[in-house]
N, CA, C and O atoms as a DFTB+ gen file, in Angstrom:
696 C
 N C O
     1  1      10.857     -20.501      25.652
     2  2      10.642     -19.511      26.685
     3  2       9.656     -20.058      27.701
     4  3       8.518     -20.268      27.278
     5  1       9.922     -20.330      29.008
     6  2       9.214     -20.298      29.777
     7  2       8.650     -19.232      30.687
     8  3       9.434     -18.651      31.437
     9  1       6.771     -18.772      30.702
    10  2       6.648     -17.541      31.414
    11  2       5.921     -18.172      32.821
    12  3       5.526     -19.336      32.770
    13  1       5.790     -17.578      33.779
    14  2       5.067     -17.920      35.088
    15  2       4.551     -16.905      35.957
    16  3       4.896     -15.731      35.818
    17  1       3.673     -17.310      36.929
    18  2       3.349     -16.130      37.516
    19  2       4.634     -16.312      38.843
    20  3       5.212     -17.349      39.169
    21  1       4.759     -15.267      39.272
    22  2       5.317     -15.223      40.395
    23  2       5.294     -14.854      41.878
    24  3       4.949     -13.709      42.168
    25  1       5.534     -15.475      42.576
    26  2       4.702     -15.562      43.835
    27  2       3.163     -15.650      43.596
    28  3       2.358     -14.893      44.139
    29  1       2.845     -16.621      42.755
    30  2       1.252     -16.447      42.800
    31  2       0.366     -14.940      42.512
    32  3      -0.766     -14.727      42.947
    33  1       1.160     -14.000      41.697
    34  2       0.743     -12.375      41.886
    35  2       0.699     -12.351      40.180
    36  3       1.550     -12.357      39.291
    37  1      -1.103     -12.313      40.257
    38  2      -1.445     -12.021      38.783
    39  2      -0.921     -10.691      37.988
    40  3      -0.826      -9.580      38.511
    41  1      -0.624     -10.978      36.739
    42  2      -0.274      -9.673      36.087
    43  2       1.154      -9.527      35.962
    44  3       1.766      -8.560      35.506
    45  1       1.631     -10.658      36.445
    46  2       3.095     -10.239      36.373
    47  2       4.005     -11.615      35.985
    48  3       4.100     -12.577      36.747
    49  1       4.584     -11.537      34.804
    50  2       4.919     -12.790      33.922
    51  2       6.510     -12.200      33.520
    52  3       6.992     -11.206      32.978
    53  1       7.024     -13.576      34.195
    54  2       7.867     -14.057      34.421
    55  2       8.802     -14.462      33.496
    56  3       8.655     -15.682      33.416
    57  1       9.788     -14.073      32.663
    58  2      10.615     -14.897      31.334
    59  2      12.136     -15.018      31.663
    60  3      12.904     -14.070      31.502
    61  1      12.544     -16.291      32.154
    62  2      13.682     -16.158      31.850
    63  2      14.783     -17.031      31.012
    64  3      14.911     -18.241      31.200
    65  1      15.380     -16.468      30.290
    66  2      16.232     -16.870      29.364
    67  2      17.035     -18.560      30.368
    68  3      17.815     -19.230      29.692
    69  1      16.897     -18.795      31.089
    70  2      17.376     -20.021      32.001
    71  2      16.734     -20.951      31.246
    72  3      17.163     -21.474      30.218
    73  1      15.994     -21.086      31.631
    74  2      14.557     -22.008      31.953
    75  2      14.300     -22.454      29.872
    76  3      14.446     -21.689      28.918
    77  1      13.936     -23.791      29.876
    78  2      13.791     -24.691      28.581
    79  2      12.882     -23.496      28.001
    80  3      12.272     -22.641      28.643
    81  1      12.968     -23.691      26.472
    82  2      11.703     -23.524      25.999
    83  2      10.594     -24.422      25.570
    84  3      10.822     -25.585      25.238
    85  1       9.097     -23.775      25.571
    86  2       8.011     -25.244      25.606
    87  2       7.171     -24.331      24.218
    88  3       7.150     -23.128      23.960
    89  1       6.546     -25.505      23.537
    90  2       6.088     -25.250      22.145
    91  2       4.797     -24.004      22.592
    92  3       4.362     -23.305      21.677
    93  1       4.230     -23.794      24.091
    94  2       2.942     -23.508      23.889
    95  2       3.407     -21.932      24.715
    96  3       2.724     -21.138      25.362
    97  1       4.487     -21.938      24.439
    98  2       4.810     -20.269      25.340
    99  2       4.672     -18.987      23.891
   100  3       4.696     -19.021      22.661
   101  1       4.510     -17.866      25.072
   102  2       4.314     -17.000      23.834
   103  2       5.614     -16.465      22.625
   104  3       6.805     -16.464      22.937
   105  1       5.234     -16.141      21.588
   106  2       6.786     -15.723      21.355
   107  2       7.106     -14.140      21.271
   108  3       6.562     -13.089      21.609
   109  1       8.350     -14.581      20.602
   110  2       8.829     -12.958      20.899
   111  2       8.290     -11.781      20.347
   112  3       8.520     -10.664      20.809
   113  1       7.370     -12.071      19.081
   114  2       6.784     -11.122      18.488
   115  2       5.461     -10.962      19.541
   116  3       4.883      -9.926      19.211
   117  1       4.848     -11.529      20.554
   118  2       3.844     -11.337      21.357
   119  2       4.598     -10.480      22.744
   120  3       4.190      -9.602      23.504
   121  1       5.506     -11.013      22.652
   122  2       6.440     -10.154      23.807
   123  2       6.727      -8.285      23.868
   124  3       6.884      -7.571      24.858
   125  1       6.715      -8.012      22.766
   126  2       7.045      -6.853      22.266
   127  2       6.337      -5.999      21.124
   128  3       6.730      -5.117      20.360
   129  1       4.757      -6.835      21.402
   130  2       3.871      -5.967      20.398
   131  2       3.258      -5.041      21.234
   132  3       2.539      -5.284      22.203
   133  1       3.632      -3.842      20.742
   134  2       2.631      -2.743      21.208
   135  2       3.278      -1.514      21.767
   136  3       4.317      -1.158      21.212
   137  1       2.825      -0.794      22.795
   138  2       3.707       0.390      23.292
   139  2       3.844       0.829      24.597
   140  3       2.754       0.831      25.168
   141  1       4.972       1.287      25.448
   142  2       4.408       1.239      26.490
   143  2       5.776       1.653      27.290
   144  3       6.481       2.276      26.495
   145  1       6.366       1.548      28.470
   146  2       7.385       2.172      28.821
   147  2       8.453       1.352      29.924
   148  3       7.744       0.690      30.681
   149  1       9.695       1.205      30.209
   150  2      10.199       0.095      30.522
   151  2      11.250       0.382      31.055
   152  3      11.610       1.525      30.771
   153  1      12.225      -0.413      32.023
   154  2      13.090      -0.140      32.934
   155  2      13.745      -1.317      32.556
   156  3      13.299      -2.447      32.360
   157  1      15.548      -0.593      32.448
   158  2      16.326      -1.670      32.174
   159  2      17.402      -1.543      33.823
   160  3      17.862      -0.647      34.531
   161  1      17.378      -3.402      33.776
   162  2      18.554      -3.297      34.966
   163  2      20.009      -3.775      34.245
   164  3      20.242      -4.700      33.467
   165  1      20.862      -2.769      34.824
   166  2      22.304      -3.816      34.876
   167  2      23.117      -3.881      35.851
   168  3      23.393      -2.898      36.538
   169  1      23.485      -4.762      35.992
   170  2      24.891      -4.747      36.790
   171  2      26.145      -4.533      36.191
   172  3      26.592      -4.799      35.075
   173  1      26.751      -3.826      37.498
   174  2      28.110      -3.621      36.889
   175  2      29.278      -3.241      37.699
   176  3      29.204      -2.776      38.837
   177  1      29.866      -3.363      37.343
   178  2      31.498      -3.239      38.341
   179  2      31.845      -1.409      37.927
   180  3      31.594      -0.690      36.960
   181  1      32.399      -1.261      38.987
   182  2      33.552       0.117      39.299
   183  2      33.893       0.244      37.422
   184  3      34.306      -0.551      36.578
   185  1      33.429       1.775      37.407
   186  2      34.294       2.082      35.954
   187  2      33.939       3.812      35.569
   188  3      33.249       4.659      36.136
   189  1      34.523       3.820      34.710
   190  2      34.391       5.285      34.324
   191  2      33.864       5.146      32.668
   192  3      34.217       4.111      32.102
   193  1      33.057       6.116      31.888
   194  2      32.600       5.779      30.552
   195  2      32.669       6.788      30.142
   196  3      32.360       7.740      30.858
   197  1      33.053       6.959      28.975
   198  2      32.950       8.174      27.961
   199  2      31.530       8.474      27.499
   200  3      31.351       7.876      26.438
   201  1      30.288       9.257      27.919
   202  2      28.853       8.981      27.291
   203  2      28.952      10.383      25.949
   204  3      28.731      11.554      26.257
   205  1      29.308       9.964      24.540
   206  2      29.300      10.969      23.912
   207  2      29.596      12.217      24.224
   208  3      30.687      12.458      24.741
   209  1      28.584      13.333      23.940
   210  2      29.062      14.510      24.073
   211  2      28.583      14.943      25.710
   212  3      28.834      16.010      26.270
   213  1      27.935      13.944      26.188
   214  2      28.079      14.271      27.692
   215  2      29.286      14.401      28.684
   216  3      29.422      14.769      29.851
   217  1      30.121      13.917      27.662
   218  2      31.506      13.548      28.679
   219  2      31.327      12.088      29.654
   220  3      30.485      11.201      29.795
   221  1      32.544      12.416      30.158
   222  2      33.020      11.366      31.109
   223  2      31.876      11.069      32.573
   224  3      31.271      11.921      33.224
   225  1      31.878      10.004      32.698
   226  2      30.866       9.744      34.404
   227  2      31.671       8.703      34.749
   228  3      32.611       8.161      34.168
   229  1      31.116       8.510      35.841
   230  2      32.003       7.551      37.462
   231  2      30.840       6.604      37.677
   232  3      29.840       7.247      37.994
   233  1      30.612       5.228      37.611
   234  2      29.913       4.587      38.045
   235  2      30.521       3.553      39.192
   236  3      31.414       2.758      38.900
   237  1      30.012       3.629      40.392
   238  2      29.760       2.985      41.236
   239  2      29.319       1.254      41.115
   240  3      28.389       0.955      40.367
   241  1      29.876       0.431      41.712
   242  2      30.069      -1.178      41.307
   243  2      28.271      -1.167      42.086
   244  3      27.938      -0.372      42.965
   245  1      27.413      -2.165      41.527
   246  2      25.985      -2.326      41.999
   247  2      25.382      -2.483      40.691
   248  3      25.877      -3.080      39.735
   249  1      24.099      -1.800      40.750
   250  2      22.920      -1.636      39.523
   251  2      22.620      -0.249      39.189
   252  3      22.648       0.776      39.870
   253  1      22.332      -0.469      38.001
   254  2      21.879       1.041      37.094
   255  2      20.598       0.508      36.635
   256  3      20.367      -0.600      36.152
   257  1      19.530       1.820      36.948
   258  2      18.062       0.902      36.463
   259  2      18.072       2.523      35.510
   260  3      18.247       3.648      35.978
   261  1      17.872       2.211      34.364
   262  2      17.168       3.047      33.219
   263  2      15.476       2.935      32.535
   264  3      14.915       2.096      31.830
   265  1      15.080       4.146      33.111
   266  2      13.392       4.327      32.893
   267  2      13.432       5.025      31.618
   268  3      13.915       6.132      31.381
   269  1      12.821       4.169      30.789
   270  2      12.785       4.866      28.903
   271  2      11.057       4.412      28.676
   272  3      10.294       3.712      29.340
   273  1      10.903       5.205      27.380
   274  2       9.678       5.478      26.980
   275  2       9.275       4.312      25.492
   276  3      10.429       4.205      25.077
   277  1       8.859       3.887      25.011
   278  2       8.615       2.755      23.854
   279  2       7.084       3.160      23.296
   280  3       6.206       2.365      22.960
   281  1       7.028       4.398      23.295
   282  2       5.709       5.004      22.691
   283  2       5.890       5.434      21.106
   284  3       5.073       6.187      20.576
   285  1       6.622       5.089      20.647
   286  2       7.450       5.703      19.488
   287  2       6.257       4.991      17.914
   288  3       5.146       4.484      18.064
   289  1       6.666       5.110      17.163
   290  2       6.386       3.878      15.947
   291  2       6.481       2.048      16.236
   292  3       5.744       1.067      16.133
   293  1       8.009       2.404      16.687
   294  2       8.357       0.897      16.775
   295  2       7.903       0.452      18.441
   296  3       8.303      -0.656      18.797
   297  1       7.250       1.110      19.259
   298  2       6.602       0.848      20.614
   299  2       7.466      -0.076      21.403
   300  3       8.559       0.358      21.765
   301  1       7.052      -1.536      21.779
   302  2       8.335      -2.268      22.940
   303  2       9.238      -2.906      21.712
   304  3      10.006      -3.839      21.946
   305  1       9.130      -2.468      20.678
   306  2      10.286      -3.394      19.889
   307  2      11.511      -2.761      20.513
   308  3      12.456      -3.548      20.545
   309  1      11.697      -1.893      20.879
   310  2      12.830      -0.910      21.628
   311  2      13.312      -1.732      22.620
   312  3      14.506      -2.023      22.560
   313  1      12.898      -2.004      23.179
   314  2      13.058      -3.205      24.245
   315  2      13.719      -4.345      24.324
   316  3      14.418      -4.846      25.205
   317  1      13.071      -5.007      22.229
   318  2      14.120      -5.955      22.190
   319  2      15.367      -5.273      21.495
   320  3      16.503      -5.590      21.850
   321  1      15.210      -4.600      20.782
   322  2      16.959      -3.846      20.420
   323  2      17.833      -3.670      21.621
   324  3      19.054      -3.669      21.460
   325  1      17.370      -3.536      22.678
   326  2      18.458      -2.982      23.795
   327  2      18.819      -4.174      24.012
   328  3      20.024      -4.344      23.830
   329  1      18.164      -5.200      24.377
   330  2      18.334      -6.713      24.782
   331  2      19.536      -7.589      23.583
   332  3      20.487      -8.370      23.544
   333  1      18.900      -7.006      22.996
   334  2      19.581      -7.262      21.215
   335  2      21.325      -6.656      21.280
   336  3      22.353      -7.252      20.959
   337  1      21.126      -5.181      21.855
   338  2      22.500      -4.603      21.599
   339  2      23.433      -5.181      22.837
   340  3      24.641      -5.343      22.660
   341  1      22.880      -5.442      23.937
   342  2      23.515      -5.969      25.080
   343  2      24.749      -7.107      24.727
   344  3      25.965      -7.188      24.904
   345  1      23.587      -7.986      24.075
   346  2      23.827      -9.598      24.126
   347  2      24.922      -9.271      23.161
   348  3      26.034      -9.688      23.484
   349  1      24.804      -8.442      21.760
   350  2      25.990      -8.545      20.435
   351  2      26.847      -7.261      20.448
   352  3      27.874      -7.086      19.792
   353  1      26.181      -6.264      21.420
   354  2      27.206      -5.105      21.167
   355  2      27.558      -4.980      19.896
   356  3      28.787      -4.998      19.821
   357  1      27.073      -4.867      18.908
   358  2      27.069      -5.134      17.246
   359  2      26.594      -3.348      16.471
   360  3      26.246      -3.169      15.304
   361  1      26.696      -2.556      17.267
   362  2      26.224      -1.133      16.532
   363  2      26.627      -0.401      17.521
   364  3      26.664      -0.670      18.722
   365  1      27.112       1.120      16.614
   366  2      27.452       2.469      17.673
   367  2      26.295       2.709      18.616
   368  3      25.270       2.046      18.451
   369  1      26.367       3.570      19.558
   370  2      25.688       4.031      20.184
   371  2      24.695       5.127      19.314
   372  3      24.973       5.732      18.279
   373  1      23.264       5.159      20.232
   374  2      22.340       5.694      19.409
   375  2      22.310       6.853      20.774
   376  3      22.679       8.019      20.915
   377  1      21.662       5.830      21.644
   378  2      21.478       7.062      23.016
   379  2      22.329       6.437      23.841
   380  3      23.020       5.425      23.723
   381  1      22.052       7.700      25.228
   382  2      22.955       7.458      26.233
   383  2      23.010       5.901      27.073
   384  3      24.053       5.532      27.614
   385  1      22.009       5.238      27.092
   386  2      22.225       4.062      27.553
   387  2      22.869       3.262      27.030
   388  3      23.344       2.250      27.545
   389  1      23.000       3.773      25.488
   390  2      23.495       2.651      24.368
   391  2      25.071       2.395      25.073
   392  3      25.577       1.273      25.077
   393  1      25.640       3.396      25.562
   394  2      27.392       3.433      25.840
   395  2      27.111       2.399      27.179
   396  3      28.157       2.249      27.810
   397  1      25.874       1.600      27.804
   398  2      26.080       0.826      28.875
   399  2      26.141      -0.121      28.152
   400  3      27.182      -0.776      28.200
   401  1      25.121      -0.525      27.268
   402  2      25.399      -1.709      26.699
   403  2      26.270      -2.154      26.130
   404  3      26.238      -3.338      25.794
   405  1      27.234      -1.419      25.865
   406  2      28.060      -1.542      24.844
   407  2      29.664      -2.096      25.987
   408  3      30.606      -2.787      25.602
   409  1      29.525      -1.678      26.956
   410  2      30.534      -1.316      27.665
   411  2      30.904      -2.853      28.714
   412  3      30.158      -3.282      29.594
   413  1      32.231      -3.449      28.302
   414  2      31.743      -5.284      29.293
   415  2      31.740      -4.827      30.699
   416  3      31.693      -5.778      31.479
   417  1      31.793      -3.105      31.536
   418  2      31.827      -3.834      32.809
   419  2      30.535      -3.635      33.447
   420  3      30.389      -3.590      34.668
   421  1      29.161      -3.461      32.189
   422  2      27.860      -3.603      32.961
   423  2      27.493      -4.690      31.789
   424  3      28.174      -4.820      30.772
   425  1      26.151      -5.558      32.125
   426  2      25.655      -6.309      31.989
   427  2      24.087      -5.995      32.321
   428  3      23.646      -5.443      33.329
   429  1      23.397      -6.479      31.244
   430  2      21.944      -6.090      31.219
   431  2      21.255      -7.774      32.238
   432  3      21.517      -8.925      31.891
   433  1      20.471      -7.420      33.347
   434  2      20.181      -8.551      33.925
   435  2      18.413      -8.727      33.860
   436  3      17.838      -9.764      34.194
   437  1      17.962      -7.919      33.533
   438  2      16.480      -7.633      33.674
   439  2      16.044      -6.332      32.612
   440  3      16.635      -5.352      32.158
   441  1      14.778      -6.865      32.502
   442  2      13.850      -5.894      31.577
   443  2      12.727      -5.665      32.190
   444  3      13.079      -5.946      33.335
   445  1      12.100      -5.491      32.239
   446  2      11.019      -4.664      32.851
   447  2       9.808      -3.652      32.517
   448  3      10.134      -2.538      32.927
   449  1       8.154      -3.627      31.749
   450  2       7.775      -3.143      31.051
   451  2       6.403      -3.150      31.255
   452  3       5.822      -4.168      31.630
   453  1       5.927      -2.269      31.075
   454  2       4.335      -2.791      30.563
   455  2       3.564      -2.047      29.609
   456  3       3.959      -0.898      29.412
   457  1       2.547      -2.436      28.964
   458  2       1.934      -1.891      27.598
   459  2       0.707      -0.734      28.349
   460  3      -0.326      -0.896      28.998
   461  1       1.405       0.347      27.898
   462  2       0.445       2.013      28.153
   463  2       0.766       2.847      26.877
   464  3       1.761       2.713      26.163
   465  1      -0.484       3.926      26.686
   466  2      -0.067       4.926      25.774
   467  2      -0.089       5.900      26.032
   468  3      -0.185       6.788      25.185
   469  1      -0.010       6.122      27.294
   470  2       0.454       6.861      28.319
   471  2       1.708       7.664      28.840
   472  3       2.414       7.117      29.686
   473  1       1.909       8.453      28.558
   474  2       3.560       9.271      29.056
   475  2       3.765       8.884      30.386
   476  3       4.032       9.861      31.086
   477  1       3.744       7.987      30.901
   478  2       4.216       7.502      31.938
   479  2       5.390       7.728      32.431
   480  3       5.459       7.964      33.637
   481  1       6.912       7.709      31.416
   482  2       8.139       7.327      31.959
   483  2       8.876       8.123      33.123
   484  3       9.663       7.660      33.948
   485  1       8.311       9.780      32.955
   486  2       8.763      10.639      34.058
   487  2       8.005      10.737      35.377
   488  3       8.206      11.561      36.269
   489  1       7.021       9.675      35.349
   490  2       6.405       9.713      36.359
   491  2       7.250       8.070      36.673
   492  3       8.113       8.225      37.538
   493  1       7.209       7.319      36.411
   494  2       8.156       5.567      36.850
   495  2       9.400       6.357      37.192
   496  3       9.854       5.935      38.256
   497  1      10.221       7.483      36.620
   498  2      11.223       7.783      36.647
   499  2      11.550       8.277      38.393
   500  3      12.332       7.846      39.240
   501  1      10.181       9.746      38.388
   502  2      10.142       9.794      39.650
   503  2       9.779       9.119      40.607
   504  3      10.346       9.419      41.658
   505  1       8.787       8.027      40.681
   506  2       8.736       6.701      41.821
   507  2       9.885       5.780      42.088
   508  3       9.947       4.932      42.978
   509  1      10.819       6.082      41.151
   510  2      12.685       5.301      41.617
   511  2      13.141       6.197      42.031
   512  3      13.416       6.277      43.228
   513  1      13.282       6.797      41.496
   514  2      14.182       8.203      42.182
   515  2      15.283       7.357      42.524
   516  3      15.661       6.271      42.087
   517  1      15.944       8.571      43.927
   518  2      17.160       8.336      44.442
   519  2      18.212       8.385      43.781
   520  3      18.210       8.973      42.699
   521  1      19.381       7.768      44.284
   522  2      21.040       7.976      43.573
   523  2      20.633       8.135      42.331
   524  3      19.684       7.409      42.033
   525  1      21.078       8.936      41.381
   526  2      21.407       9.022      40.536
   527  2      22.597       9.553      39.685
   528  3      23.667       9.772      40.252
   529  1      22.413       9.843      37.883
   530  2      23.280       9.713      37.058
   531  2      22.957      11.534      36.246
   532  3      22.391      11.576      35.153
   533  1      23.305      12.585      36.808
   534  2      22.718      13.386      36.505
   535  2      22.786      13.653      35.200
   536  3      23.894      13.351      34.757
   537  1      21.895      14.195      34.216
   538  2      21.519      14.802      33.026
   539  2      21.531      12.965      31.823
   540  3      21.600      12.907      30.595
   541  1      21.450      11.955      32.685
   542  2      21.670      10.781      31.920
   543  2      20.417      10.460      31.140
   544  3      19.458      10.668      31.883
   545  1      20.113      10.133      30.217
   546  2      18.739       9.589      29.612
   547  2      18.001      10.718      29.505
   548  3      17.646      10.306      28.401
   549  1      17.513      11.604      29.589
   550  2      16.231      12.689      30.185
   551  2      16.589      14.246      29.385
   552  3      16.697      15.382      29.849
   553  1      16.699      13.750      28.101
   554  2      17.529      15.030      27.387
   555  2      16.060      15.890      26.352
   556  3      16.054      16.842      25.572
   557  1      14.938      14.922      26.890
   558  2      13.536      15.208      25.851
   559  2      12.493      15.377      26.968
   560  3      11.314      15.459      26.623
   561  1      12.782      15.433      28.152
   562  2      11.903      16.109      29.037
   563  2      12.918      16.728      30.298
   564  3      14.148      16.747      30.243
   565  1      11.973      17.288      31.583
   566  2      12.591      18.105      32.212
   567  2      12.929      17.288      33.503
   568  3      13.054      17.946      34.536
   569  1      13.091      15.944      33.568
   570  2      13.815      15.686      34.765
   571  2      15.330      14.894      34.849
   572  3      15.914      14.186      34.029
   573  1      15.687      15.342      36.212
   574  2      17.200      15.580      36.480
   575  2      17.779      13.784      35.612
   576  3      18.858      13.766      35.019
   577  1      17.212      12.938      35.660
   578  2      17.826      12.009      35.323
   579  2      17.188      10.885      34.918
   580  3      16.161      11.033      35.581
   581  1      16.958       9.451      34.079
   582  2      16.613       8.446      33.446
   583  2      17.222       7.313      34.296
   584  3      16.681       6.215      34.160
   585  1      18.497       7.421      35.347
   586  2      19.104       6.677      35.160
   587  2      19.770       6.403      36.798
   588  3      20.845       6.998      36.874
   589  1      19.547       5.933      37.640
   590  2      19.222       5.484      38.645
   591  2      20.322       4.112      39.533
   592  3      20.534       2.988      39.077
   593  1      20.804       4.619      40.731
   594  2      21.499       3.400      40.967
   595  2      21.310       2.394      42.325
   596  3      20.916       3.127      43.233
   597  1      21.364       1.803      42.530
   598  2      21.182       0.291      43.775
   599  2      22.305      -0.237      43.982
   600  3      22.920      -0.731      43.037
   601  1      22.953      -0.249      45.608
   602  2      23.755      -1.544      45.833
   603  2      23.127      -2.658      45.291
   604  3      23.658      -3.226      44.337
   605  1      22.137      -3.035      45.726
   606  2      21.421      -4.565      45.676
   607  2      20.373      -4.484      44.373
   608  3      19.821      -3.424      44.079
   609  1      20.174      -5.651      43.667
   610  2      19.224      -5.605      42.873
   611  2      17.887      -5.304      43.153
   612  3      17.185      -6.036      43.851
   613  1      17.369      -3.900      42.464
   614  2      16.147      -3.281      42.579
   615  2      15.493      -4.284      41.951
   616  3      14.680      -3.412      41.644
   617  1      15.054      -5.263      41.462
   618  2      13.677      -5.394      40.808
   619  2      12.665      -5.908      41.230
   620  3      11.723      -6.084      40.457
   621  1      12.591      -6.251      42.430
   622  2      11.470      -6.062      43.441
   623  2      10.703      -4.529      43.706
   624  3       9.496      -4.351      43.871
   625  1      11.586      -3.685      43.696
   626  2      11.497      -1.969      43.780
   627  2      11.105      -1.585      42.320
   628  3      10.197      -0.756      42.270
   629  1      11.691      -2.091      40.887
   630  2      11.249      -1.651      40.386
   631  2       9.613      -2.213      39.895
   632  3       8.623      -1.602      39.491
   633  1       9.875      -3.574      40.137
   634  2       7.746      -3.861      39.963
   635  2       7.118      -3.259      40.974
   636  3       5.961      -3.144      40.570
   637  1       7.191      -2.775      42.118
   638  2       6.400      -1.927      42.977
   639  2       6.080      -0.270      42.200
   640  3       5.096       0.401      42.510
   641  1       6.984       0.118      41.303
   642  2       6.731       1.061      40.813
   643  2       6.153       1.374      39.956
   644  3       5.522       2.404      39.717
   645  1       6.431      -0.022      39.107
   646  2       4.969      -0.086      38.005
   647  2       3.593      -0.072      38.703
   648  3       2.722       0.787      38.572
   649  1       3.558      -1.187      39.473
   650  2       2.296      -1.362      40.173
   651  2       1.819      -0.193      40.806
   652  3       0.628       0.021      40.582
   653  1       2.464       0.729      41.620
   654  2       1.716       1.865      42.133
   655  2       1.476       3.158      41.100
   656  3       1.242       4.266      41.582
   657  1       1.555       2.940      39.517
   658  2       1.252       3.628      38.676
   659  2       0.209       2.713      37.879
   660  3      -0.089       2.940      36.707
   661  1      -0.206       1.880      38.471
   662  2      -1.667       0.664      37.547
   663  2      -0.499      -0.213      36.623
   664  3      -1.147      -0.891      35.826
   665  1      -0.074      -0.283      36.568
   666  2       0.675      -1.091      35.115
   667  2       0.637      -2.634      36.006
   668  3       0.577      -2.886      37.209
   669  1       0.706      -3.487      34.784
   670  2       1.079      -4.769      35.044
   671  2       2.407      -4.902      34.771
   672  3       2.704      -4.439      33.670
   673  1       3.296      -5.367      35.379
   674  2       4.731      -5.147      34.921
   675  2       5.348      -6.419      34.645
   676  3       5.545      -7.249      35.533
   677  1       5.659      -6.595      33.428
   678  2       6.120      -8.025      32.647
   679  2       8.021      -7.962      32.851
   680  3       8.498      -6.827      32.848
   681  1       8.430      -8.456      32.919
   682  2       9.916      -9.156      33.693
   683  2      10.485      -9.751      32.785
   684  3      10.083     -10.883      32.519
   685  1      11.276      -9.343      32.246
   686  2      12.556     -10.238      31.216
   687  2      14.055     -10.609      31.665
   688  3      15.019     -10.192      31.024
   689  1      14.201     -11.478      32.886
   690  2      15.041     -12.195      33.405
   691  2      16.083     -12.189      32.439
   692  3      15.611     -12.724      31.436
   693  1      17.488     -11.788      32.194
   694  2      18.098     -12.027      31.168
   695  2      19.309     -12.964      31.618
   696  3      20.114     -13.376      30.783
């Protein structure tokens, strides 16, 4: 794993699955210790999905950014399961994002996170705002949606949103 800063802008480390790995980088159990709250990107083409008992939705070809919470027991290990379910699609769906991962015409391209114990996520949720996926993700608090869409890749937009809530926001290039 190689991590870096980017653009020279402390606090914000860089991983992407491209790039060699070097003996003195951190590993994955340092990656995902602790708790804290996180935004997944994917891309994806024109499609329609069955989301459980939500029924049927229409997604639009671009990005879907999903704002979830990792305050739980297992804290950012959540983080790597999604990364985990992406890559093997290897288990039913648990939650509603699970039916993206699962699904080949989105693709997980980015992770996005930082360590708080803080209920943060409906507040990151509301600093993305915009298009959205109504009643998607957001079934354990009271806002309209988790789940968020972009022609162009947000993740410039979404580290501005960490940052204007204090977080350092760590980047998992996938």
């Amino acid at each position: 794993m190689d991590f870096s800063e980017k653009n020279g802008s402390p606090g914000r480390i860089i991983y992407s699955e491209k790039n060699d790995c070097s003996e003195k980088d951190f590993s994955e159990k340092d990656l995902f210790f602790g708790k804290g709250i996180y935004c997944l990107i994917f891309e994806n083409r024109a499609c329609k999905l069955e989301i459980g008992k939500k029924g049927e939705f229409s997604f639009s070809p671009g990005f879907h950014i999903y704002v979830g919470s990792a305050l739980g027991s297992g804290g950012l290990k959540r983080v790597q399961r999604h990364i985990n379910l992406s890559r093997n699609r290897d288990r039913n769906p648990r939650w509603h994002v699970d039916y993206l991962h699962l699904n080949p015409a989105f693709r997980l391209v980015s992770a996005v996170y930082a360590f708080t114990s803080e209920r943060l996520e409906c507040e990151l949720a509301s600093r993305i705002g915009g298009d959205s996926v109504y009643g998607f993700g957001c079934t354990d608090c009271t806002c309209s949606s988790h789940l968020f869409y972009r022609i162009k890749n947000p993740l410039s937009e979404v580290i501005e949103a960490f940052e204007a809530l204090g977080l350092s926001a760590l980047v998992l290039e996938l």
